[in-house]
Short mmCIF file of C-alpha atoms and ligand atoms in Angstrom, two decimals:
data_model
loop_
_atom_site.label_atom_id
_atom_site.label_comp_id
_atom_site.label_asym_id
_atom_site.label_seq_id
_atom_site.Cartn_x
_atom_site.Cartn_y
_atom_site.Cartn_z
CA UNK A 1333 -29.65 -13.10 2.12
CA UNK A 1334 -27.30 -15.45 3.34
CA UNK A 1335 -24.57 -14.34 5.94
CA UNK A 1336 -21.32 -16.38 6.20
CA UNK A 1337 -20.42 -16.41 10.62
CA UNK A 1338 -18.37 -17.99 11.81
CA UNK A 1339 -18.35 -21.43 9.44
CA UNK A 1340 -21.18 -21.31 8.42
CA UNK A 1341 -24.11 -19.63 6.55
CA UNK A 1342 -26.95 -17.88 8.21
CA UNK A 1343 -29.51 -15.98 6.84
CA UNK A 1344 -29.48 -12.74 8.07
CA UNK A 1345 -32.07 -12.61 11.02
CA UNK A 1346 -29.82 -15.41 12.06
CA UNK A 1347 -26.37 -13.57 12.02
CA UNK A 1348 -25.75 -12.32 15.31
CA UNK A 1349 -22.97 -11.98 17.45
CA UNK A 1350 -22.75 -11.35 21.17
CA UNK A 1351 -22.72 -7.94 22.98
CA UNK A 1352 -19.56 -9.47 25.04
CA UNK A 1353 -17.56 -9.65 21.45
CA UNK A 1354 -15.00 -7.09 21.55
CA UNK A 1355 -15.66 -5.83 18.44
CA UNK A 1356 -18.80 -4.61 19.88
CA UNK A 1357 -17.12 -3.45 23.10
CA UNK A 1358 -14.58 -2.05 22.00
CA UNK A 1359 -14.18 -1.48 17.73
CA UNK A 1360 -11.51 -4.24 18.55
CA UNK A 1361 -11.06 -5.79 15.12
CA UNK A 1362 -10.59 -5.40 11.33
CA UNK A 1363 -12.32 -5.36 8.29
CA UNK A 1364 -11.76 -5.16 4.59
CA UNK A 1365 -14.30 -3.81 1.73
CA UNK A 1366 -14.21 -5.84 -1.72
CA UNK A 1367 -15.88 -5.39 -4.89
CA UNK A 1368 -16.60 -8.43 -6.77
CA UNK A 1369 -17.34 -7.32 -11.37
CA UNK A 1370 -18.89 -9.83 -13.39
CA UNK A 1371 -18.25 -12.50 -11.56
CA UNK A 1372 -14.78 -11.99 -10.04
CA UNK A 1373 -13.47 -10.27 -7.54
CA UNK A 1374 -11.03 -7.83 -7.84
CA UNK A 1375 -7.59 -8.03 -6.09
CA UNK A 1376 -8.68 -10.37 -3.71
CA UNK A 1377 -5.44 -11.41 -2.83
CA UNK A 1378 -4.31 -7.91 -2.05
CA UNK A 1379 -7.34 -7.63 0.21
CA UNK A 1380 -6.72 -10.07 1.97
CA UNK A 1381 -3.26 -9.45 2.90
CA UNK A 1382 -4.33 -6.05 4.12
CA UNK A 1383 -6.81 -7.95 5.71
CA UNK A 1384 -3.82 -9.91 7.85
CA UNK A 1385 -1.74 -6.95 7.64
CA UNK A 1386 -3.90 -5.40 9.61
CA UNK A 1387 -4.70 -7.69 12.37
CA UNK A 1388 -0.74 -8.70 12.88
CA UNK A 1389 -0.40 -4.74 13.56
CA UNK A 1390 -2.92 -5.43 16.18
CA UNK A 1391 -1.86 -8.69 17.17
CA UNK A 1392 -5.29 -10.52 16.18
CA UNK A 1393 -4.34 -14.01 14.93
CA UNK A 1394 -7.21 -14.71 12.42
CA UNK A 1395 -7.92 -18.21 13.34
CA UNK A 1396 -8.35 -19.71 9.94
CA UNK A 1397 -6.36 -19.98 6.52
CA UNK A 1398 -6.05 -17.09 3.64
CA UNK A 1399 -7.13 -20.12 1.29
CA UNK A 1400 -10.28 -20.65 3.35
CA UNK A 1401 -11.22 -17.69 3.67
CA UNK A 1402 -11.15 -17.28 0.24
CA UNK A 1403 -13.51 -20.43 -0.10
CA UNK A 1404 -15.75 -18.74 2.92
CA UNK A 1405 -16.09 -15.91 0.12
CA UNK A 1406 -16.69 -17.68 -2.62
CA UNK A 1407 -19.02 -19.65 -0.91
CA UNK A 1408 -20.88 -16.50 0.27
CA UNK A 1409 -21.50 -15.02 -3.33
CA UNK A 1410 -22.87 -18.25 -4.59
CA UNK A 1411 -25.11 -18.89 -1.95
CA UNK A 1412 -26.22 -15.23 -2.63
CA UNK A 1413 -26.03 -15.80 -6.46
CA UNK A 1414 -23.93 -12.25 -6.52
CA UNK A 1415 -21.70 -11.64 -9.65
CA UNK A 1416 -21.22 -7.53 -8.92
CA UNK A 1417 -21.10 -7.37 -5.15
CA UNK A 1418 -19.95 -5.85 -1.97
CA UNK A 1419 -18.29 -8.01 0.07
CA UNK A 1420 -17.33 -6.60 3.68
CA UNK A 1421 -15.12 -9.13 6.01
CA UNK A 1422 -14.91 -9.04 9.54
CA UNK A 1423 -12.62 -10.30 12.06
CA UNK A 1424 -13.09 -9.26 15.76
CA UNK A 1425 -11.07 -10.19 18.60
CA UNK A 1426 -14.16 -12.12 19.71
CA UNK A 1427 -16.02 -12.70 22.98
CA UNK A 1428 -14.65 -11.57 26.51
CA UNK A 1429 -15.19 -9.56 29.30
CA UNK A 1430 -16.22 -5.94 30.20
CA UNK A 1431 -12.68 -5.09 30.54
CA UNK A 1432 -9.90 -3.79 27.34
CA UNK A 1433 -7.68 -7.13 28.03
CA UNK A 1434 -7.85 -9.07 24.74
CA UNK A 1435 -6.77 -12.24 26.71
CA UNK A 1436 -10.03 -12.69 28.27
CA UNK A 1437 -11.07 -13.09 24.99
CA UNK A 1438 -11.33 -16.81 25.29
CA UNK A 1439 -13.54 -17.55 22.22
CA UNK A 1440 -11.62 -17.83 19.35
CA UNK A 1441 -12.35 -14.24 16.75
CA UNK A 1442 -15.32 -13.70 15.17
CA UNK A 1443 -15.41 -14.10 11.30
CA UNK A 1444 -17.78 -12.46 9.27
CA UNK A 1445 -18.08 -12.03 5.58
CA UNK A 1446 -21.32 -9.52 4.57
CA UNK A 1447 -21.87 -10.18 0.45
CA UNK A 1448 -24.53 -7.29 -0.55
CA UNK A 1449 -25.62 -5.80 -3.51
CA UNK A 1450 -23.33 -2.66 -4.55
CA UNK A 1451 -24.58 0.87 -3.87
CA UNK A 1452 -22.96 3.75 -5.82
CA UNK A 1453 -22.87 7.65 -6.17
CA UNK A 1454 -25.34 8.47 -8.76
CA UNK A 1455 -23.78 7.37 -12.09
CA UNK A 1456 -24.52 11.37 -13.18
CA UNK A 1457 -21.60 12.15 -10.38
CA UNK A 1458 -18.87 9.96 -12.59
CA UNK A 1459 -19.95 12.29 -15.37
CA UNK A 1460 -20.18 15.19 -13.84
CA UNK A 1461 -17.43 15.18 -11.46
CA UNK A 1462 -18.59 15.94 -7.44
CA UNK A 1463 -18.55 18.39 -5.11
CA UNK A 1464 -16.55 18.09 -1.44
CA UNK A 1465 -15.65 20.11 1.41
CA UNK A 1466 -12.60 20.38 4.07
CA UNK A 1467 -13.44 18.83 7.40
CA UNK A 1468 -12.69 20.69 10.27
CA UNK A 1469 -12.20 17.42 11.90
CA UNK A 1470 -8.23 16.27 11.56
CA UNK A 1471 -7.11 12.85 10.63
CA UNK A 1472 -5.80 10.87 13.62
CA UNK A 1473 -2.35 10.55 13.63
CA UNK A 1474 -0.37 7.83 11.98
CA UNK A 1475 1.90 7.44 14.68
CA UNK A 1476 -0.86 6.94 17.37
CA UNK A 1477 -3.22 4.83 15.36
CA UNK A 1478 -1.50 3.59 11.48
CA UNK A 1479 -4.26 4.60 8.82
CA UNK A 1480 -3.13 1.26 7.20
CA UNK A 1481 -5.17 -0.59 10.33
CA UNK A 1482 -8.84 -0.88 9.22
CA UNK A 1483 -10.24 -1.79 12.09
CA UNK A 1484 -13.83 -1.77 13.12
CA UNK A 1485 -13.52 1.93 14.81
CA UNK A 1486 -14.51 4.59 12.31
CA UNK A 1487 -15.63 7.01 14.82
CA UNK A 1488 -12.64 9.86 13.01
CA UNK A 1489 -14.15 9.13 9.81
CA UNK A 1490 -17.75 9.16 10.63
CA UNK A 1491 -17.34 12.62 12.24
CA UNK A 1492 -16.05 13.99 8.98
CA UNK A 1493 -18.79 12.45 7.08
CA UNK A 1494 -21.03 14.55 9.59
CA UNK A 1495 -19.74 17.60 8.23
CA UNK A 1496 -19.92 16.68 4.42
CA UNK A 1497 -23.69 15.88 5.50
CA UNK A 1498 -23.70 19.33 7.31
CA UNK A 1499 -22.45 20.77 3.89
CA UNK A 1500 -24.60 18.93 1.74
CA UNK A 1501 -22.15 17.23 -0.28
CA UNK A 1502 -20.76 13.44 -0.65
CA UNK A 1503 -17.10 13.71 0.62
CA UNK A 1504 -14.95 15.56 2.75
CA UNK A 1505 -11.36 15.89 2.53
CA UNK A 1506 -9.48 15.28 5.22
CA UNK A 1507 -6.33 17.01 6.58
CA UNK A 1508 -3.69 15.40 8.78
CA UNK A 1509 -2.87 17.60 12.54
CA UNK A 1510 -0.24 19.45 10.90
CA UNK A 1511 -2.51 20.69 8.09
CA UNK A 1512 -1.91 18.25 5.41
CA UNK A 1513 -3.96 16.47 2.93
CA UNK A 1514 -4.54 12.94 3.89
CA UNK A 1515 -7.34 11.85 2.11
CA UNK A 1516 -11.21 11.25 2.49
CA UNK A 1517 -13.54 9.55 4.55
CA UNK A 1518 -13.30 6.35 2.68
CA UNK A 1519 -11.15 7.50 -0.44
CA UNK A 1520 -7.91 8.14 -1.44
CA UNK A 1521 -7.48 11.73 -3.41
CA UNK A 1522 -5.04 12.43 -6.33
CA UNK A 1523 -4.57 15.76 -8.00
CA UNK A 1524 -2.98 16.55 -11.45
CA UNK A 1525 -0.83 19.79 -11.70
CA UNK A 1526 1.22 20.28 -15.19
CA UNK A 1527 0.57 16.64 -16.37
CA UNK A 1528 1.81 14.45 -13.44
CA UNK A 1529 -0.34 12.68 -10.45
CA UNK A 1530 0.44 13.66 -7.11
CA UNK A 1531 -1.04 11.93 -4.14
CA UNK A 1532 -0.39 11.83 -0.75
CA UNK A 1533 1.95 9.58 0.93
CA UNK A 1534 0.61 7.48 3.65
CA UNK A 1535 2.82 8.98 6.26
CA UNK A 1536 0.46 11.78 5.88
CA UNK A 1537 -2.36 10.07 7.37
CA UNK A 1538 -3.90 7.85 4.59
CA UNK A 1539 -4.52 4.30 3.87
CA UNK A 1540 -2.81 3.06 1.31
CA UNK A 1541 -5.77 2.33 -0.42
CA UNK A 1542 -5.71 -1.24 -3.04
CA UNK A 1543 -7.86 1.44 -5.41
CA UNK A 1544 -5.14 3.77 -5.01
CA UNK A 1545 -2.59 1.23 -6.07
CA UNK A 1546 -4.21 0.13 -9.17
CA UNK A 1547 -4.79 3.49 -10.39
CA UNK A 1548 -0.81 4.64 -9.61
CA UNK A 1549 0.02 1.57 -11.86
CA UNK A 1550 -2.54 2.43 -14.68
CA UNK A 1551 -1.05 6.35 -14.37
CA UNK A 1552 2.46 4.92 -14.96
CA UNK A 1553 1.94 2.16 -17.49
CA UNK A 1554 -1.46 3.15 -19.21
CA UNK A 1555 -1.58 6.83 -19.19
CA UNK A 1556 2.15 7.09 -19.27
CA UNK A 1557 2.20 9.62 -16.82
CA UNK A 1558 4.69 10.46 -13.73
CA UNK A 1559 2.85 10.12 -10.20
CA UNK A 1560 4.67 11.55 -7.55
CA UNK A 1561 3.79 11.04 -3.30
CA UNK A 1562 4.49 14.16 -2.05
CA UNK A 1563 3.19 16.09 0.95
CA UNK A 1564 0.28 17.91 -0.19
CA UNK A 1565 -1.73 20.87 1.15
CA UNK A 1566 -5.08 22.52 0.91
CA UNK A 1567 -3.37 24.95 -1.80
CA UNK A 1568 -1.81 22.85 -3.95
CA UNK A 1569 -5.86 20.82 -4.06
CA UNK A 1570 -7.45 24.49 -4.94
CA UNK A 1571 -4.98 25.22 -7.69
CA UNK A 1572 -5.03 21.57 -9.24
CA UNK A 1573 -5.91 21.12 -12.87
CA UNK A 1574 -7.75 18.01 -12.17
CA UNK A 1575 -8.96 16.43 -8.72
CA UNK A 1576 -10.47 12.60 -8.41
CA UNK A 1577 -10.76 10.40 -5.26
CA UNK A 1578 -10.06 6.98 -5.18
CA UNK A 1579 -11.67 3.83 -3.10
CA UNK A 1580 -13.36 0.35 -3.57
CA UNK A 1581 -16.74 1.93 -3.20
CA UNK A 1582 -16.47 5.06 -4.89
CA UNK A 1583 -14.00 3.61 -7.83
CA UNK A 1584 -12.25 6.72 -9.57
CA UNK A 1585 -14.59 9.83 -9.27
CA UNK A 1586 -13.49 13.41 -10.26
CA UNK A 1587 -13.88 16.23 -8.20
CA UNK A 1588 -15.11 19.15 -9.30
CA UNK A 1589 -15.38 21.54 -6.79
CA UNK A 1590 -13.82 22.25 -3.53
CA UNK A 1591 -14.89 24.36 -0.96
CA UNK A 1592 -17.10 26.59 -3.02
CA UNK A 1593 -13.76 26.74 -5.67
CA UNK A 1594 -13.92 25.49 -8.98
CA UNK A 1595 -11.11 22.99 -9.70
CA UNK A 1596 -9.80 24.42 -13.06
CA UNK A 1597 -12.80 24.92 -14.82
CA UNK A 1598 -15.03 22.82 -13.50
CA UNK A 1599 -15.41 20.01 -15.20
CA UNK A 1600 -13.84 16.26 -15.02
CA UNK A 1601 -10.12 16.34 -16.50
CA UNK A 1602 -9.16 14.49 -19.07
CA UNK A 1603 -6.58 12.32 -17.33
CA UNK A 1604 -9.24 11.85 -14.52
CA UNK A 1605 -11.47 10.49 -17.38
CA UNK A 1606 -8.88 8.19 -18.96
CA UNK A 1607 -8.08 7.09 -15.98
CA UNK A 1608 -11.62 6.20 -14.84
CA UNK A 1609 -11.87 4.38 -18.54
CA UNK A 1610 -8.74 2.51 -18.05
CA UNK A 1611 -9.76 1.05 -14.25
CA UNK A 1612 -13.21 0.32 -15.66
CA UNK A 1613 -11.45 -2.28 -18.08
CA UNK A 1614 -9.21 -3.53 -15.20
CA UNK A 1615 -11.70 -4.38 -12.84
CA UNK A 1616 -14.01 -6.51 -15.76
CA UNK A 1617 -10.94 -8.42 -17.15
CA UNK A 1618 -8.77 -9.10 -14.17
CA UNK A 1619 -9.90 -10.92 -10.73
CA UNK A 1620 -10.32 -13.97 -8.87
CA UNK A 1621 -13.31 -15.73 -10.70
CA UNK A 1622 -16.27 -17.13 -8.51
CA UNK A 1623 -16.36 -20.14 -8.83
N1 PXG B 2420 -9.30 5.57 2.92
C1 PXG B 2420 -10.09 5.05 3.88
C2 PXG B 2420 -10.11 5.67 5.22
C3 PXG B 2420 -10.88 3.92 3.60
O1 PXG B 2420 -11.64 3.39 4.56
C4 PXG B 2420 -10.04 3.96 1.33
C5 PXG B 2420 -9.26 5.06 1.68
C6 PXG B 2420 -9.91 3.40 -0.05
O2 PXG B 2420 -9.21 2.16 -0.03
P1 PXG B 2420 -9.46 1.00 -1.07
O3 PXG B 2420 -8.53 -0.09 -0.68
O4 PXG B 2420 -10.89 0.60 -0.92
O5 PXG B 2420 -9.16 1.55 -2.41
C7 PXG B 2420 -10.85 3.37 2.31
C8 PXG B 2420 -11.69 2.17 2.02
C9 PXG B 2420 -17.87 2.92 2.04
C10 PXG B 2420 -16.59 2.42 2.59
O6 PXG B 2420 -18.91 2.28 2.28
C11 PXG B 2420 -15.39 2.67 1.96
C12 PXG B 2420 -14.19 2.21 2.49
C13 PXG B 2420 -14.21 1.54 3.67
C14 PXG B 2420 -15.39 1.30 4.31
C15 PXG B 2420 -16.62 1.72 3.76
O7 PXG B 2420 -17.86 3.96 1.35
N2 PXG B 2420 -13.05 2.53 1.79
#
């Protein structure tokens, strides 16, 4: 496996960075998480202005060019010979001292671009539709830390996944500190409720996820159905007719139970499933090739 740092490629005994970087120190940095079908990659360009989104909200300046790192990519998934791939990107504020001041980080920021083989949810799961739990662990607040940042600390996140662990189940849903439904560990989460697609708004604590996006647009131009951001709470997610979660690793993957309740009756809905059908054809027709 061949690890793009910093330039150049590595294989991966080789990729190493030093315990002074503040990404280590500190979780100071960002990432992004792509999928790559058939040899393209899917809204790569939307990736990667999340990815500089994010670090001008932290005031990282990535030291190289969208276009290159782009190429970096590209040049990653060859040298890997990858056509369906995981590609995670890394920027960290780079090497300083022990102390929080990012201006002793002389060095200019680590860049790291991870292209792996993809791991799913048992394909069974897409079929089947999942099972998830509340956390008991609230979603930081988007006013002290913007969900739209995805940077390298996922400490919130992690301890919800503890709990879904603790539960024996995949997901967790997550609700914001004033009770509402903000979304997963590392998914968006829709509902359906008299034919329309409600999800919540990212004032409520999620990240506007790119998987989100795609499947708002297929709900409006494919499925010719309204969607609606609205505030949403752990009610309105019990009495659904149709539950899925969203997210570059998961894809679109119904829910089928919540908290010991059956959503509906139990079984994938049949928007959830044309929706699922019509993102499958997105992501294998439309993307950056590789190449
Ligand atoms: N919410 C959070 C908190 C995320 O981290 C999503 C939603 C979905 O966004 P996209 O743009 O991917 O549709 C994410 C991103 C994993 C993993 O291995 C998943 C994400 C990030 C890091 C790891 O499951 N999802």
């Amino acid at each position: 496996m061949k690890i793009y740092l910093n330039g150049k490629l590595v294989s991966k005994e080789d990729a190493k960075i030093s315990v002074f970087d503040h990404g280590v120190l500190y979780g100071d940095g960002v990432f992004e998480g792509i999928r790559a079908y058939n040899g393209r990659i899917f809204r790569f360009k939307e990736h990667l202005d999340r990815l500089w989104y994010s670090a001008k909200a932290i005031n990282l300046s990535i030291p190289i060019s969208k276009k290159d790192m782009e190429k970096a990519t590209i040049k990653t998934l060859l040298a890997n010979n990858l056509k369906d791939a995981y590609i995670r990107m890394i920027v960290t504020r780079g090497v300083g001292d022990l102390g929080l001041d990012p201006r002793k980080c002389t060095e200019p920021p680590s860049i790291i671009i991870i292209a792996d083989n993809i791991s799913l949810y048992p394909s069974e799961l897409y079929e089947k539709g999942m099972e998830v739990v509340t956390a008991s662990t609230r979603r930081v607040r988007h006013d002290c830390l913007s969900p739209n940042v995805k940077s390298l600390n996922y400490l919130n996140n992690i301890m919800a996944k503890m709990e879904a662990i603790r539960a024996g189940v995949m997901e967790t849903i997550m609700l914001n500190s004033e009770g509402y439904v903000a979304e997963c560990t590392g998914d968006n989460i829709f509902l359906v409720k008299n034919g329309a697609l409600y999800t919540p708004p990212a004032s409520s604590g999620a990240l506007e996820g790119i998987t989100r996006n795609a499947v708002i647009e297929l709900a409006k131009n494919r499925a010719k159905i309204a969607v609606y951001e609205r505030l949403l709470t752990i009610y309105d997610v019990y009495t659904a007719d149709e539950l899925f979660l969203t997210g570059t690793a998961a894809e679109v993957i119904p829910v089928v139970k919540v908290d010991m309740r059956e959503i509906a009756d139990g079984v994938p809905g049949k928007i959830t499933l044309k929706l699922i059908k019509e993102f499958k054809s997105l992501t294998r027709l439309t993307g950056v090739p590789i190449k």
